[in-house]
Amino acid sequence: MKTILLTGFEPFHSNAVNPSQLIAERLNGEVIGGVRVVALTLPVVFDEDTRRVFAAIEELQPAAVICLGLSAGTGSVDVEMFAVNHRISEGSKALYPIESDGPAAYFSTLPIDKICAVIEERAQLPVRRHGYAGSFLCNHILYQTLRYIETHGLDCAAGFIHIPQSTEHAAEGQPSLPLEEMVAGIRIAIETAVA
Ligand code: PCA
């Protein structure tokens, strides 16, 4: 059976819970559209994220990779269009290239418009086709995953979806969506990605 690799991230900074981890764990082992979900939780540590994802891609040879991450200030499901070749230095906050000889950006190879449409219409969640995933780990994992797939000539779609904090774990006033509704939305996104 084909597999889809679904990644979430561990808690980071002031976020004691990362809903991307909870959603990935919830969907782990489910068969969606005839494809088995294999979930992986990544540490929020530059280069340790990619080491684990590359190993999982090599082992599973998945049909698709969908990475999830928390965007703590957003209230919508943000389907990222591309990843850019920069990363932030956690010390100085300066930006520098992820790969000095890499292209400026990689576009997600997921069917983004279709995924946005089904999340809105079937899961009834607020959703955006979003510019790019920032300069921290979420952009890093998307850039490097797309680069790995391209440089290894793999037949594998990949993309990134940012999600808000779960209502159950949100701080007062923080935008959020209920965890179960996000699980349902990501399930539909997977079904659409592998169709
Ligand atoms: N969100 C961060 C990194 C881990 C996560 O869940 C980001 O948006 O880069």
Coordinates of N, CA, C and O and ligand atoms in Angstrom, one line a residue:
M1 N 0.8 -1.2 0.0 CA 0.0 0.0 0.0 C 0.9 1.3 0.0 O 1.9 1.3 0.7
K2 N 0.4 2.2 -0.8 CA 1.2 3.5 -0.8 C 1.1 4.2 0.5 O 0.1 4.0 1.3
T3 N 2.0 5.1 0.8 CA 1.9 5.8 2.1 C 2.0 7.3 1.8 O 2.5 7.7 0.7
I4 N 1.5 8.1 2.8 CA 1.8 9.5 2.8 C 2.4 9.8 4.1 O 2.0 9.4 5.2
L5 N 3.5 10.6 4.0 CA 4.2 11.0 5.2 C 3.6 12.3 5.7 O 3.5 13.3 4.9
L6 N 3.1 12.3 6.9 CA 2.5 13.5 7.5 C 3.3 13.9 8.7 O 3.5 13.2 9.7
T7 N 3.9 15.1 8.7 CA 4.7 15.5 9.8 C 4.1 16.6 10.6 O 3.4 17.5 10.1
G8 N 4.3 16.6 11.9 CA 4.0 17.7 12.8 C 5.3 18.2 13.5 O 6.3 17.5 13.4
F9 N 5.2 19.2 14.3 CA 6.3 19.7 15.1 C 6.0 19.6 16.6 O 4.9 19.7 17.0
E10 N 7.1 19.5 17.3 CA 7.0 19.5 18.8 C 6.7 20.9 19.3 O 6.8 21.9 18.5
P11 N 6.3 21.1 20.5 CA 6.0 22.4 21.1 C 7.3 23.2 21.0 O 8.4 22.7 21.0
F12 N 7.2 24.6 20.8 CA 8.4 25.4 20.7 C 8.0 26.8 21.3 O 6.8 27.2 21.5
H13 N 9.0 27.5 21.7 CA 8.9 28.9 22.3 C 7.8 28.8 23.4 O 7.8 27.9 24.2
S14 N 6.9 29.7 23.3 CA 5.9 29.8 24.4 C 4.7 28.9 24.2 O 3.7 28.9 24.9
N15 N 4.7 28.1 23.1 CA 3.6 27.2 22.7 C 3.8 25.9 23.4 O 4.5 25.0 23.0
A16 N 3.1 25.7 24.5 CA 3.2 24.5 25.3 C 2.7 23.3 24.6 O 3.1 22.1 24.9
V17 N 1.7 23.5 23.7 CA 1.2 22.4 22.9 C 1.3 22.8 21.4 O 1.1 24.0 21.1
N18 N 1.7 21.9 20.6 CA 1.7 22.1 19.2 C 0.6 21.3 18.5 O 0.8 20.1 18.4
P19 N -0.5 21.9 18.0 CA -1.6 21.1 17.4 C -1.1 20.3 16.2 O -1.8 19.4 15.9
S20 N -0.1 20.8 15.5 CA 0.4 20.0 14.4 C 0.8 18.6 14.8 O 0.6 17.6 14.0
Q21 N 1.4 18.5 15.9 CA 1.8 17.2 16.4 C 0.6 16.4 16.8 O 0.5 15.2 16.4
L22 N -0.4 17.0 17.4 CA -1.6 16.3 17.8 C -2.4 15.8 16.6 O -2.9 14.6 16.6
I23 N -2.4 16.6 15.6 CA -3.2 16.2 14.4 C -2.5 15.0 13.7 O -3.1 14.1 13.2
A24 N -1.1 15.2 13.5 CA -0.4 14.1 12.9 C -0.5 12.8 13.7 O -0.8 11.7 13.1
E25 N -0.5 12.9 15.0 CA -0.6 11.6 15.8 C -2.0 11.0 15.6 O -2.2 9.8 15.6
R26 N -3.0 11.9 15.6 CA -4.4 11.4 15.4 C -4.6 10.7 14.1 O -5.4 9.7 14.0
L27 N -4.0 11.2 13.0 CA -4.2 10.6 11.7 C -3.2 9.4 11.4 O -3.4 8.7 10.4
N28 N -2.3 9.2 12.3 CA -1.3 8.2 12.1 C -1.9 6.8 11.9 O -2.8 6.4 12.7
G29 N -1.6 6.1 10.8 CA -2.1 4.7 10.6 C -3.5 4.7 9.9 O -3.9 3.7 9.4
E30 N -4.1 5.8 9.7 CA -5.4 5.9 9.0 C -5.1 5.6 7.5 O -4.1 6.0 7.0
V31 N -6.1 4.9 6.9 CA -6.0 4.8 5.4 C -7.0 5.8 4.8 O -8.2 5.7 5.1
I32 N -6.4 6.7 4.0 CA -7.3 7.8 3.5 C -7.1 7.7 1.9 O -6.0 7.8 1.4
G33 N -8.2 7.5 1.2 CA -8.1 7.4 -0.2 C -7.2 6.3 -0.7 O -6.5 6.4 -1.7
G34 N -7.2 5.2 0.1 CA -6.4 4.1 -0.3 C -4.9 4.2 0.0 O -4.1 3.4 -0.4
V35 N -4.5 5.2 0.8 CA -3.1 5.5 1.1 C -3.0 5.6 2.6 O -3.8 6.2 3.3
R36 N -1.9 4.9 3.1 CA -1.8 4.8 4.6 C -1.0 6.0 5.1 O 0.1 6.4 4.5
V37 N -1.5 6.7 6.1 CA -0.8 7.8 6.7 C 0.3 7.3 7.7 O 0.0 6.5 8.6
V38 N 1.5 7.8 7.5 CA 2.6 7.6 8.5 C 3.0 8.9 9.1 O 3.4 9.8 8.3
A39 N 2.8 9.1 10.4 CA 3.1 10.4 11.0 C 4.4 10.4 11.6 O 4.9 9.4 12.1
L40 N 5.0 11.6 11.7 CA 6.3 11.8 12.2 C 6.3 13.1 12.9 O 5.9 14.1 12.4
T41 N 6.8 13.1 14.2 CA 6.9 14.4 14.9 C 8.3 14.9 14.9 O 9.2 14.1 15.2
L42 N 8.5 16.1 14.5 CA 9.8 16.7 14.3 C 10.2 17.6 15.4 O 9.3 18.4 15.9
P43 N 11.5 17.6 15.8 CA 11.9 18.6 16.8 C 12.0 20.0 16.1 O 12.3 20.0 14.9
V44 N 11.9 21.1 16.8 CA 12.0 22.4 16.2 C 13.5 22.8 16.3 O 13.9 23.7 17.1
V45 N 14.3 22.1 15.6 CA 15.7 22.2 15.6 C 16.2 22.2 14.1 O 16.0 21.2 13.5
F46 N 16.8 23.3 13.7 CA 17.3 23.3 12.3 C 18.2 22.1 12.0 O 19.1 21.8 12.8
D47 N 18.0 21.5 10.9 CA 18.8 20.4 10.3 C 18.4 19.0 11.0 O 18.6 18.0 10.3
E48 N 18.0 19.0 12.2 CA 17.5 17.8 12.8 C 16.1 17.5 12.2 O 15.8 16.3 11.9
D49 N 15.4 18.5 11.8 CA 14.1 18.3 11.1 C 14.3 17.6 9.8 O 13.7 16.6 9.5
T50 N 15.2 18.1 9.0 CA 15.5 17.5 7.7 C 16.1 16.1 7.8 O 15.7 15.2 7.0
R51 N 17.0 15.9 8.7 CA 17.6 14.6 8.9 C 16.5 13.5 9.1 O 16.6 12.5 8.4
R52 N 15.5 13.8 9.9 CA 14.5 12.8 10.1 C 13.6 12.7 8.9 O 13.1 11.6 8.6
V53 N 13.2 13.8 8.3 CA 12.3 13.7 7.1 C 13.0 13.0 6.0 O 12.4 12.1 5.3
F54 N 14.3 13.3 5.7 CA 15.0 12.6 4.6 C 15.0 11.1 4.9 O 14.8 10.3 4.0
A55 N 15.3 10.7 6.1 CA 15.4 9.3 6.4 C 14.0 8.6 6.2 O 13.9 7.5 5.7
A56 N 12.9 9.3 6.6 CA 11.6 8.7 6.5 C 11.2 8.6 5.0 O 10.6 7.6 4.6
I57 N 11.6 9.6 4.2 CA 11.3 9.5 2.7 C 12.0 8.3 2.1 O 11.5 7.6 1.3
E58 N 13.3 8.2 2.5 CA 14.1 7.1 2.0 C 13.5 5.7 2.3 O 13.4 4.8 1.5
E59 N 13.0 5.6 3.6 CA 12.5 4.4 4.0 C 11.1 4.1 3.4 O 10.8 3.0 3.0
L60 N 10.2 5.1 3.4 CA 8.8 4.9 3.0 C 8.6 5.0 1.5 O 7.6 4.5 1.0
Q61 N 9.4 5.8 0.8 CA 9.1 6.2 -0.6 C 7.7 6.6 -0.7 O 6.9 6.0 -1.5
P62 N 7.3 7.6 0.0 CA 5.8 8.0 0.1 C 5.4 8.6 -1.3 O 6.1 9.2 -2.0
A63 N 4.0 8.5 -1.5 CA 3.4 9.2 -2.6 C 3.4 10.7 -2.4 O 3.3 11.4 -3.4
A64 N 3.3 11.1 -1.2 CA 3.3 12.5 -0.9 C 3.8 12.8 0.5 O 3.8 11.9 1.3
V65 N 4.2 14.0 0.7 CA 4.7 14.5 2.0 C 3.9 15.7 2.3 O 3.9 16.7 1.6
I66 N 3.2 15.7 3.5 CA 2.5 16.9 3.9 C 3.0 17.3 5.3 O 3.0 16.5 6.2
C67 N 3.6 18.5 5.4 CA 4.1 18.9 6.7 C 3.2 19.9 7.3 O 2.6 20.8 6.6
L68 N 3.0 19.8 8.6 CA 2.1 20.7 9.3 C 2.9 21.5 10.3 O 3.9 21.0 10.9
G69 N 2.4 22.7 10.6 CA 3.1 23.5 11.7 C 2.1 24.5 12.2 O 1.1 24.8 11.6
L70 N 2.4 25.0 13.4 CA 1.6 25.9 14.1 C 2.0 27.4 13.7 O 3.2 27.7 13.6
S71 N 1.0 28.2 13.3 CA 1.2 29.6 13.1 C 0.4 30.3 14.2 O -0.8 30.4 14.1
A72 N 1.1 30.6 15.3 CA 0.4 30.9 16.6 C -0.6 32.2 16.5 O -1.5 32.3 17.3
G73 N -0.3 33.0 15.5 CA -1.2 34.2 15.4 C -2.3 34.2 14.4 O -3.0 35.2 14.2
T74 N -2.4 33.1 13.7 CA -3.4 33.0 12.6 C -4.7 32.3 13.1 O -4.7 31.5 14.0
G75 N -5.8 32.7 12.4 CA -7.1 32.0 12.8 C -7.6 31.1 11.7 O -8.7 30.6 11.7
S76 N -6.8 30.9 10.6 CA -7.2 30.1 9.5 C -6.2 29.0 9.2 O -5.1 29.0 9.7
V77 N -6.7 28.1 8.4 CA -5.8 27.1 7.8 C -5.1 27.7 6.6 O -5.7 28.1 5.7
D78 N -3.8 27.8 6.7 CA -3.0 28.5 5.6 C -2.2 27.5 4.8 O -1.2 26.9 5.3
V79 N -2.6 27.3 3.6 CA -2.0 26.3 2.7 C -0.9 27.1 2.0 O -1.1 28.0 1.2
E80 N 0.4 26.7 2.3 CA 1.5 27.5 1.8 C 1.8 27.2 0.3 O 1.8 26.1 -0.2
M81 N 2.1 28.3 -0.5 CA 2.3 28.2 -1.9 C 3.8 27.8 -2.2 O 4.1 27.1 -3.2
F82 N 4.7 28.4 -1.4 CA 6.1 28.1 -1.7 C 7.0 28.3 -0.5 O 6.6 28.8 0.6
A83 N 8.2 27.9 -0.6 CA 9.2 28.0 0.5 C 10.4 28.8 -0.1 O 10.8 28.6 -1.3
V84 N 11.0 29.7 0.6 CA 12.1 30.6 0.1 C 13.4 30.1 0.7 O 13.5 29.5 1.8
N85 N 14.5 30.5 0.0 CA 15.8 30.1 0.4 C 16.4 31.0 1.4 O 17.4 31.7 1.2
H86 N 15.8 31.1 2.6 CA 16.4 31.8 3.7 C 15.9 31.2 5.0 O 14.9 30.6 5.1
R87 N 16.8 31.4 6.0 CA 16.4 31.0 7.4 C 17.0 32.0 8.4 O 17.9 32.7 8.1
I88 N 16.3 32.0 9.5 CA 16.6 33.0 10.5 C 17.7 32.4 11.4 O 17.7 31.3 11.8
S89 N 18.6 33.3 11.8 CA 19.6 32.9 12.9 C 18.9 33.2 14.2 O 18.4 34.3 14.5
E90 N 18.8 32.1 15.0 CA 18.0 32.3 16.3 C 18.8 33.2 17.2 O 18.1 33.8 18.1
G91 N 20.1 33.4 17.0 CA 20.8 34.4 17.9 C 20.6 35.8 17.4 O 20.0 36.6 18.0
S92 N 21.2 36.1 16.2 CA 21.2 37.5 15.7 C 19.9 37.9 15.0 O 19.7 39.1 14.8
K93 N 19.1 36.9 14.7 CA 17.8 37.1 13.9 C 18.1 37.5 12.5 O 17.2 37.9 11.7
A94 N 19.4 37.5 12.1 CA 19.7 37.8 10.7 C 19.2 36.6 9.8 O 19.0 35.5 10.2
L95 N 18.9 37.0 8.5 CA 18.5 36.0 7.6 C 19.7 35.5 6.7 O 20.5 36.4 6.3
Y96 N 19.8 34.3 6.4 CA 20.9 33.8 5.5 C 20.3 32.6 4.8 O 19.3 32.0 5.1
P97 N 21.0 32.3 3.6 CA 20.5 31.2 2.8 C 20.5 29.9 3.4 O 21.4 29.5 4.2
I98 N 19.4 29.1 3.1 CA 19.4 27.7 3.6 C 20.5 26.9 2.8 O 21.2 26.1 3.4
E99 N 20.5 27.1 1.5 CA 21.5 26.5 0.6 C 22.1 27.6 -0.3 O 21.4 28.2 -1.0
S100 N 23.4 27.8 -0.1 CA 24.1 28.9 -0.8 C 24.0 28.8 -2.3 O 23.9 29.8 -3.0
D101 N 23.9 27.5 -2.8 CA 23.7 27.4 -4.3 C 22.3 26.9 -4.7 O 22.1 26.5 -5.8
G102 N 21.3 27.1 -3.8 CA 20.0 26.7 -4.1 C 19.2 27.8 -4.8 O 19.5 28.9 -4.7
P103 N 18.1 27.4 -5.4 CA 17.2 28.4 -6.0 C 16.5 29.2 -5.0 O 16.4 28.9 -3.8
A104 N 16.0 30.4 -5.4 CA 15.4 31.4 -4.5 C 14.2 30.8 -3.8 O 13.9 31.1 -2.6
A105 N 13.5 29.9 -4.5 CA 12.3 29.4 -3.9 C 11.9 28.0 -4.6 O 12.3 27.8 -5.7
Y106 N 11.1 27.3 -3.9 CA 10.5 26.1 -4.5 C 9.0 26.2 -4.3 O 8.5 26.6 -3.2
F107 N 8.2 25.9 -5.3 CA 6.8 25.9 -5.2 C 6.3 24.6 -4.6 O 6.8 23.5 -5.0
S108 N 5.3 24.6 -3.7 CA 4.6 23.4 -3.3 C 4.1 22.7 -4.5 O 3.7 23.3 -5.5
T109 N 4.2 21.3 -4.4 CA 3.7 20.5 -5.5 C 2.3 19.9 -5.2 O 1.9 18.9 -5.8
L110 N 1.7 20.3 -4.1 CA 0.4 19.9 -3.8 C -0.7 20.6 -4.6 O -0.4 21.8 -5.0
P111 N -1.9 20.1 -4.8 CA -2.9 20.8 -5.5 C -3.6 21.8 -4.6 O -4.6 21.6 -4.0
I112 N -2.9 22.9 -4.5 CA -3.2 23.9 -3.4 C -4.7 24.5 -3.5 O -5.4 24.5 -2.6
D113 N -5.1 24.8 -4.8 CA -6.4 25.4 -4.9 C -7.5 24.4 -4.6 O -8.5 24.7 -3.9
K114 N -7.3 23.1 -5.0 CA -8.3 22.1 -4.7 C -8.3 21.9 -3.2 O -9.4 21.7 -2.6
I115 N -7.2 21.9 -2.5 CA -7.1 21.6 -1.1 C -7.8 22.8 -0.3 O -8.7 22.6 0.6
C116 N -7.6 24.0 -0.8 CA -8.3 25.2 -0.2 C -9.8 25.0 -0.3 O -10.6 25.3 0.6
A117 N -10.2 24.6 -1.5 CA -11.7 24.5 -1.8 C -12.3 23.5 -0.9 O -13.4 23.7 -0.3
V118 N -11.7 22.3 -0.8 CA -12.4 21.3 0.0 C -12.3 21.6 1.5 O -13.3 21.3 2.3
I119 N -11.3 22.3 2.0 CA -11.2 22.6 3.4 C -12.3 23.6 3.7 O -13.0 23.6 4.7
E120 N -12.6 24.5 2.7 CA -13.6 25.5 2.9 C -15.0 24.9 2.8 O -15.9 25.1 3.7
E121 N -15.2 24.1 1.7 CA -16.6 23.6 1.5 C -16.9 22.4 2.3 O -18.0 22.3 2.8
R122 N -16.0 21.5 2.4 CA -16.4 20.2 3.1 C -16.1 20.3 4.6 O -16.9 19.9 5.4
A123 N -14.9 20.9 5.0 CA -14.6 20.9 6.4 C -15.2 22.2 7.0 O -15.2 22.3 8.2
Q124 N -15.6 23.1 6.2 CA -16.1 24.4 6.6 C -15.2 25.2 7.6 O -15.7 25.6 8.6
L125 N -14.0 25.2 7.2 CA -13.0 25.9 8.0 C -12.5 27.1 7.3 O -12.4 27.1 6.0
P126 N -12.1 28.2 8.0 CA -11.5 29.3 7.3 C -10.2 28.9 6.7 O -9.4 28.3 7.4
V127 N -9.9 29.2 5.4 CA -8.7 28.7 4.8 C -8.1 29.8 3.9 O -8.9 30.6 3.3
R128 N -6.8 29.9 3.8 CA -6.2 30.8 2.8 C -5.1 30.1 2.0 O -4.4 29.2 2.5
R129 N -5.0 30.5 0.8 CA -3.8 30.2 0.0 C -2.8 31.2 0.4 O -3.0 32.4 0.2
H130 N -1.7 30.7 1.0 CA -0.8 31.7 1.7 C 0.5 31.8 1.0 O 1.0 30.9 0.4
G131 N 1.1 33.0 1.2 CA 2.3 33.4 0.5 C 3.5 32.4 0.7 O 3.8 31.6 -0.1
Y132 N 4.0 32.4 1.9 CA 5.1 31.5 2.2 C 5.2 31.3 3.7 O 4.7 32.0 4.5
A133 N 6.0 30.3 4.0 CA 5.9 29.7 5.4 C 6.8 30.4 6.4 O 7.1 29.9 7.5
G134 N 7.4 31.6 6.1 CA 8.2 32.4 7.1 C 9.7 32.1 6.9 O 10.2 31.8 5.8
S135 N 10.4 32.2 8.0 CA 11.9 32.1 7.9 C 12.4 31.1 9.0 O 13.6 31.0 9.2
F136 N 11.4 30.4 9.6 CA 11.8 29.5 10.7 C 11.7 28.1 10.2 O 12.0 27.8 9.0
L137 N 11.4 27.2 11.1 CA 11.5 25.7 10.7 C 10.5 25.3 9.7 O 10.8 24.4 8.8
C138 N 9.3 26.0 9.6 CA 8.3 25.5 8.7 C 8.7 25.8 7.3 O 8.5 25.0 6.4
N139 N 9.3 27.0 7.0 CA 9.8 27.3 5.7 C 11.0 26.3 5.4 O 11.1 25.8 4.3
H140 N 11.8 26.1 6.4 CA 13.0 25.3 6.2 C 12.7 23.8 5.8 O 13.2 23.3 4.8
I141 N 11.7 23.3 6.5 CA 11.3 21.9 6.2 C 10.7 21.8 4.8 O 11.0 20.8 4.0
L142 N 9.9 22.8 4.4 CA 9.3 22.7 3.1 C 10.4 22.9 2.0 O 10.4 22.2 1.0
Y143 N 11.2 23.9 2.2 CA 12.3 24.1 1.2 C 13.1 22.9 1.0 O 13.4 22.4 -0.1
Q144 N 13.6 22.3 2.1 CA 14.5 21.2 2.0 C 13.8 19.9 1.5 O 14.5 19.1 0.8
T145 N 12.6 19.8 1.9 CA 11.9 18.6 1.4 C 11.7 18.6 -0.1 O 11.9 17.7 -0.8
L146 N 11.2 19.8 -0.6 CA 11.0 20.0 -2.0 C 12.4 19.8 -2.8 O 12.4 19.2 -3.9
R147 N 13.4 20.3 -2.2 CA 14.8 20.2 -2.8 C 15.2 18.7 -2.8 O 15.7 18.3 -3.8
Y148 N 15.0 18.0 -1.8 CA 15.4 16.6 -1.7 C 14.7 15.8 -2.8 O 15.3 15.0 -3.5
I149 N 13.4 16.1 -2.9 CA 12.5 15.3 -3.8 C 13.0 15.6 -5.3 O 13.2 14.7 -6.1
E150 N 13.3 16.9 -5.5 CA 13.8 17.3 -6.9 C 15.2 16.7 -7.2 O 15.4 16.1 -8.2
T151 N 16.1 16.8 -6.2 CA 17.4 16.4 -6.5 C 17.6 14.9 -6.6 O 18.5 14.3 -7.2
H152 N 16.6 14.2 -5.9 CA 16.6 12.7 -6.0 C 15.7 12.2 -7.1 O 15.6 10.9 -7.2
G153 N 15.1 13.0 -7.8 CA 14.2 12.6 -8.9 C 13.0 11.8 -8.5 O 12.6 10.8 -9.2
L154 N 12.5 12.1 -7.3 CA 11.4 11.3 -6.8 C 10.0 11.7 -7.3 O 9.8 12.9 -7.6
D155 N 9.1 10.7 -7.5 CA 7.8 11.0 -7.9 C 6.9 11.2 -6.6 O 6.3 10.2 -6.1
C156 N 7.0 12.3 -6.0 CA 6.4 12.6 -4.7 C 6.0 14.0 -4.6 O 6.8 14.9 -4.8
A157 N 4.7 14.3 -4.3 CA 4.2 15.6 -4.1 C 4.5 16.1 -2.7 O 4.6 15.2 -1.8
A158 N 4.8 17.4 -2.5 CA 5.0 17.8 -1.1 C 4.5 19.2 -0.9 O 4.5 20.0 -1.9
G159 N 4.1 19.5 0.3 CA 3.7 20.8 0.6 C 3.5 21.0 2.1 O 3.8 20.1 2.9
F160 N 3.1 22.2 2.5 CA 3.0 22.6 3.9 C 1.7 23.3 4.2 O 1.2 24.1 3.5
I161 N 1.2 22.9 5.4 CA -0.1 23.6 5.8 C 0.2 24.1 7.2 O 0.5 23.3 8.1
H162 N 0.0 25.4 7.4 CA 0.1 26.0 8.7 C -1.3 26.0 9.3 O -2.3 26.3 8.6
I163 N -1.4 25.8 10.6 CA -2.7 25.8 11.3 C -2.6 26.7 12.5 O -1.5 26.9 13.1
P164 N -3.8 27.1 13.0 CA -3.8 27.9 14.2 C -3.7 27.0 15.5 O -3.7 25.8 15.4
Q165 N -3.6 27.7 16.6 CA -3.6 26.9 17.9 C -5.0 26.3 18.0 O -6.0 26.8 17.5
S166 N -5.0 25.1 18.7 CA -6.3 24.5 18.9 C -7.0 25.3 20.0 O -6.4 25.7 21.0
T167 N -8.3 25.3 19.9 CA -9.2 26.1 20.8 C -8.9 25.6 22.3 O -8.9 26.3 23.2
E168 N -8.8 24.3 22.4 CA -8.6 23.6 23.7 C -7.3 24.1 24.4 O -7.2 24.0 25.6
H169 N -6.3 24.6 23.6 CA -5.0 24.9 24.2 C -4.7 26.4 24.0 O -3.6 26.8 24.4
A170 N -5.6 27.1 23.4 CA -5.2 28.5 23.1 C -5.2 29.4 24.3 O -5.9 29.2 25.3
A171 N -4.3 30.4 24.3 CA -4.3 31.4 25.4 C -5.5 32.3 25.2 O -6.1 32.4 24.1
E172 N -5.9 33.0 26.2 CA -7.1 33.9 26.1 C -6.8 34.9 25.0 O -5.8 35.6 24.9
G173 N -7.8 35.0 24.1 CA -7.7 36.0 23.0 C -6.9 35.5 21.8 O -6.9 36.2 20.8
Q174 N -6.3 34.4 21.9 CA -5.5 33.9 20.8 C -6.4 33.2 19.7 O -7.3 32.5 20.1
P175 N -6.2 33.6 18.4 CA -7.1 32.9 17.4 C -6.9 31.4 17.4 O -5.7 30.9 17.7
S176 N -7.9 30.7 17.2 CA -7.8 29.2 17.3 C -8.9 28.5 16.5 O -9.9 29.2 16.1
L177 N -8.8 27.2 16.3 CA -9.8 26.4 15.7 C -9.9 25.1 16.6 O -8.9 24.7 17.1
P178 N -11.1 24.5 16.7 CA -11.2 23.3 17.5 C -10.4 22.1 16.9 O -10.3 22.0 15.6
L179 N -9.7 21.4 17.7 CA -8.8 20.4 17.3 C -9.4 19.4 16.3 O -8.9 19.0 15.3
E180 N -10.6 18.9 16.7 CA -11.3 17.9 15.9 C -11.6 18.4 14.5 O -11.6 17.6 13.5
E181 N -12.0 19.7 14.4 CA -12.3 20.2 13.1 C -11.1 20.3 12.3 O -11.1 20.1 11.1
M182 N -9.9 20.6 12.9 CA -8.7 20.7 12.1 C -8.3 19.3 11.7 O -7.8 19.1 10.6
V183 N -8.5 18.3 12.5 CA -8.2 16.9 12.1 C -9.0 16.5 10.9 O -8.5 16.0 9.9
A184 N -10.3 16.9 10.9 CA -11.2 16.6 9.8 C -10.7 17.3 8.5 O -10.7 16.8 7.4
G185 N -10.3 18.6 8.7 CA -9.8 19.4 7.6 C -8.5 18.8 6.9 O -8.4 18.7 5.7
I186 N -7.6 18.3 7.8 CA -6.4 17.8 7.3 C -6.6 16.4 6.6 O -6.0 16.1 5.6
R187 N -7.6 15.7 7.2 CA -8.0 14.4 6.6 C -8.5 14.6 5.1 O -8.1 13.9 4.2
I188 N -9.3 15.6 5.0 CA -9.8 16.0 3.6 C -8.7 16.5 2.7 O -8.6 16.2 1.5
A189 N -7.8 17.2 3.3 CA -6.6 17.7 2.5 C -5.8 16.5 2.0 O -5.4 16.5 0.8
I190 N -5.6 15.5 2.8 CA -4.8 14.3 2.4 C -5.6 13.6 1.3 O -5.0 13.2 0.3
E191 N -6.9 13.4 1.5 CA -7.7 12.7 0.5 C -7.5 13.4 -0.9 O -7.4 12.8 -1.9
T192 N -7.5 14.7 -0.8 CA -7.4 15.5 -2.1 C -6.0 15.4 -2.7 O -5.9 15.3 -3.9
A193 N -5.0 15.4 -1.8 CA -3.6 15.4 -2.3 C -3.3 14.1 -3.0 O -2.5 14.0 -3.9
V194 N -3.9 13.0 -2.5 CA -3.6 11.7 -3.1 C -4.5 11.2 -4.2 O -4.4 10.1 -4.7
A195 N -5.6 12.0 -4.4 CA -6.6 11.6 -5.4 C -6.0 11.5 -6.8 O -5.2 12.3 -7.1
Ligands
PCA1 N1 5.8 26.4 13.7 C1 7.0 27.0 13.4 C2 8.1 26.0 13.6 C3 7.4 24.8 14.3 C4 5.9 25.1 14.1 O1 5.0 24.3 14.4 C5 7.1 27.8 12.1 O2 6.0 28.3 11.7 O3 8.1 27.9 11.5

